[in-house]
Amino acid sequence: MQVLYERCAGLDVHRDTVVATVRSPGKRRGSRSTQTRTFRTTMRALAELSDWLACESVELVGMEATGVYWKPVFTSLEDRFTCWLVNAAHLRNVPGRKTDVADSVWIAQLEALGYDVTIEPASAPPA
C-alpha cells in the first residue's frame, strides 16, 4: 500500500502517561523506522513531547479518543501539528497482544496509510 504520510505519530493516551510512536522513512529505500517513547502528562512533559515530534518532522499526530485524557494532549499539540482523533472502536482490531506500545504503533501505521474509514480527522471540543 502507498504511504500517504511519511512522518506521523501514534499516541496511546492515559491519565498519567502518553506512549508515542513516530513512524518515518528508514535508512533503506522503502523501509520504515519507528521510535517509541513514553511521556508523563504534565504540561512540561507534553511540551517535551511536542518538541520531540517537531524534531522528528512529524506531519500528522493521531491519538485514541477515549475518556477525557486525550483533551490536554490534543490541546497542547494542535497548534503545531495536524491532529486526528481515532475512534477507539476501530482500534480493537489491533493484531496480536494489546499493549500501549502496540496501540501507538498501530495508530501510526494506520495514519501513514491515510485510512479515512478507520481514522477520522476531528476538531477537539473545548477542553
mmCIF file of C-alpha atoms in Angstrom:
data_model
loop_
_atom_site.group_PDB
_atom_site.id
_atom_site.type_symbol
_atom_site.label_atom_id
_atom_site.label_comp_id
_atom_site.label_asym_id
_atom_site.label_seq_id
_atom_site.Cartn_x
_atom_site.Cartn_y
_atom_site.Cartn_z
ATOM 1 C CA MET A 1 0.000 0.000 0.000
ATOM 2 C CA GLN A 2 1.102 3.530 -0.699
ATOM 3 C CA VAL A 3 2.299 5.604 2.242
ATOM 4 C CA LEU A 4 0.485 8.957 2.271
ATOM 5 C CA TYR A 5 2.164 10.441 5.335
ATOM 6 C CA GLU A 6 5.910 9.837 5.528
ATOM 7 C CA ARG A 7 6.301 11.094 9.085
ATOM 8 C CA CYS A 8 3.500 10.539 11.558
ATOM 9 C CA ALA A 9 2.983 9.733 15.216
ATOM 10 C CA GLY A 10 0.532 7.499 17.032
ATOM 11 C CA LEU A 11 -0.263 8.301 20.667
ATOM 12 C CA ASP A 12 -1.799 5.983 23.234
ATOM 13 C CA VAL A 13 -3.022 8.386 25.924
ATOM 14 C CA HIS A 14 -3.642 7.504 29.565
ATOM 15 C CA ARG A 15 -4.241 9.506 32.722
ATOM 16 C CA ASP A 16 -0.564 9.692 33.722
ATOM 17 C CA THR A 17 1.339 8.794 30.546
ATOM 18 C CA VAL A 18 1.360 9.103 26.774
ATOM 19 C CA VAL A 19 3.055 6.378 24.725
ATOM 20 C CA ALA A 20 4.180 7.952 21.444
ATOM 21 C CA THR A 21 5.452 6.138 18.361
ATOM 22 C CA VAL A 22 6.957 8.080 15.458
ATOM 23 C CA ARG A 23 6.950 6.354 12.087
ATOM 24 C CA SER A 24 9.359 7.733 9.484
ATOM 25 C CA PRO A 25 11.330 6.598 6.432
ATOM 26 C CA GLY A 26 14.022 4.051 7.252
ATOM 27 C CA LYS A 27 17.619 4.031 6.072
ATOM 28 C CA ARG A 28 16.928 1.556 3.278
ATOM 29 C CA ARG A 29 14.674 2.548 0.404
ATOM 30 C CA GLY A 30 11.074 1.603 1.064
ATOM 31 C CA SER A 31 11.675 0.702 4.709
ATOM 32 C CA ARG A 32 10.077 2.357 7.731
ATOM 33 C CA SER A 33 11.609 3.209 11.071
ATOM 34 C CA THR A 34 9.720 3.501 14.342
ATOM 35 C CA GLN A 35 10.751 5.099 17.603
ATOM 36 C CA THR A 36 8.662 4.828 20.754
ATOM 37 C CA ARG A 37 8.913 6.985 23.855
ATOM 38 C CA THR A 38 6.748 7.426 26.936
ATOM 39 C CA PHE A 39 5.952 10.863 28.359
ATOM 40 C CA ARG A 40 4.148 11.971 31.511
ATOM 41 C CA THR A 41 1.019 14.078 31.071
ATOM 42 C CA THR A 42 2.309 17.169 32.863
ATOM 43 C CA MET A 43 2.457 20.400 30.864
ATOM 44 C CA ARG A 44 6.270 20.304 30.878
ATOM 45 C CA ALA A 45 6.332 16.711 29.610
ATOM 46 C CA LEU A 46 3.733 17.480 26.925
ATOM 47 C CA ALA A 47 5.951 20.353 25.767
ATOM 48 C CA GLU A 48 8.834 17.847 25.552
ATOM 49 C CA LEU A 49 6.593 15.527 23.521
ATOM 50 C CA SER A 50 5.747 18.388 21.164
ATOM 51 C CA ASP A 51 9.421 19.304 20.769
ATOM 52 C CA TRP A 52 10.359 15.664 20.077
ATOM 53 C CA LEU A 53 7.656 15.357 17.418
ATOM 54 C CA ALA A 54 8.850 18.604 15.815
ATOM 55 C CA CYS A 55 12.484 17.386 15.830
ATOM 56 C CA GLU A 56 11.294 14.228 14.061
ATOM 57 C CA SER A 57 9.490 16.398 11.452
ATOM 58 C CA VAL A 58 6.142 14.735 12.159
ATOM 59 C CA GLU A 59 3.354 15.811 9.783
ATOM 60 C CA LEU A 60 0.400 14.130 11.445
ATOM 61 C CA VAL A 61 -0.403 13.086 15.030
ATOM 62 C CA GLY A 62 -3.175 10.633 15.859
ATOM 63 C CA MET A 63 -4.496 9.656 19.256
ATOM 64 C CA GLU A 64 -7.199 7.416 20.597
ATOM 65 C CA ALA A 65 -10.248 9.350 21.787
ATOM 66 C CA THR A 66 -11.248 7.542 24.965
ATOM 67 C CA GLY A 67 -12.431 9.214 28.136
ATOM 68 C CA VAL A 68 -11.198 12.760 28.713
ATOM 69 C CA TYR A 69 -7.456 12.096 28.939
ATOM 70 C CA TRP A 70 -6.815 12.956 25.282
ATOM 71 C CA LYS A 71 -8.069 16.561 25.642
ATOM 72 C CA PRO A 72 -4.990 18.216 27.229
ATOM 73 C CA VAL A 73 -2.700 16.254 24.894
ATOM 74 C CA PHE A 74 -4.698 17.316 21.835
ATOM 75 C CA THR A 75 -4.816 20.930 23.034
ATOM 76 C CA SER A 76 -1.065 21.036 23.633
ATOM 77 C CA LEU A 77 -0.292 19.712 20.128
ATOM 78 C CA GLU A 78 -2.991 21.133 17.852
ATOM 79 C CA ASP A 79 -1.277 24.498 17.255
ATOM 80 C CA ARG A 80 1.868 22.802 15.968
ATOM 81 C CA PHE A 81 0.596 19.670 14.221
ATOM 82 C CA THR A 82 -2.341 18.294 12.321
ATOM 83 C CA CYS A 83 -4.066 16.149 14.946
ATOM 84 C CA TRP A 84 -6.538 13.332 14.320
ATOM 85 C CA LEU A 85 -8.718 11.611 16.865
ATOM 86 C CA VAL A 86 -9.011 7.873 16.406
ATOM 87 C CA ASN A 87 -12.303 6.150 17.020
ATOM 88 C CA ALA A 88 -11.487 3.717 19.838
ATOM 89 C CA ALA A 89 -13.916 1.124 18.464
ATOM 90 C CA HIS A 90 -11.781 0.789 15.327
ATOM 91 C CA LEU A 91 -8.633 0.107 17.349
ATOM 92 C CA ARG A 92 -9.985 -3.131 18.765
ATOM 93 C CA ASN A 93 -8.723 -4.719 15.558
ATOM 94 C CA VAL A 94 -5.101 -4.409 16.705
ATOM 95 C CA PRO A 95 -3.420 -7.651 15.650
ATOM 96 C CA GLY A 96 -1.678 -9.646 18.357
ATOM 97 C CA ARG A 97 -1.407 -8.824 22.022
ATOM 98 C CA LYS A 98 -2.832 -5.446 23.071
ATOM 99 C CA THR A 99 -0.254 -3.215 24.750
ATOM 100 C CA ASP A 100 0.259 0.548 24.937
ATOM 101 C CA VAL A 101 3.202 0.330 22.551
ATOM 102 C CA ALA A 102 1.260 -1.912 20.132
ATOM 103 C CA ASP A 103 -1.617 0.583 20.151
ATOM 104 C CA SER A 104 0.642 3.553 19.392
ATOM 105 C CA VAL A 105 2.409 1.634 16.606
ATOM 106 C CA TRP A 106 -0.943 0.553 15.127
ATOM 107 C CA ILE A 107 -2.253 4.148 15.138
ATOM 108 C CA ALA A 108 0.926 5.367 13.405
ATOM 109 C CA GLN A 109 0.667 2.604 10.767
ATOM 110 C CA LEU A 110 -2.957 3.431 10.000
ATOM 111 C CA GLU A 111 -2.159 7.145 9.759
ATOM 112 C CA ALA A 112 0.761 6.586 7.409
ATOM 113 C CA LEU A 113 -1.606 4.835 5.019
ATOM 114 C CA GLY A 114 -4.279 7.515 5.444
ATOM 115 C CA TYR A 115 -7.141 5.218 6.374
ATOM 116 C CA ASP A 116 -10.160 7.548 6.145
ATOM 117 C CA VAL A 117 -12.615 4.974 7.425
ATOM 118 C CA THR A 118 -10.551 3.925 10.422
ATOM 119 C CA ILE A 119 -9.149 7.300 11.418
ATOM 120 C CA GLU A 120 -11.327 10.337 11.169
ATOM 121 C CA PRO A 121 -9.971 13.883 11.325
ATOM 122 C CA ALA A 122 -11.788 15.791 14.036
ATOM 123 C CA SER A 123 -11.505 19.014 15.899
ATOM 124 C CA ALA A 124 -11.453 18.764 19.634
ATOM 125 C CA PRO A 125 -14.306 20.248 21.580
ATOM 126 C CA PRO A 126 -13.245 22.883 24.107
ATOM 127 C CA ALA A 127 -11.265 21.261 26.923
#
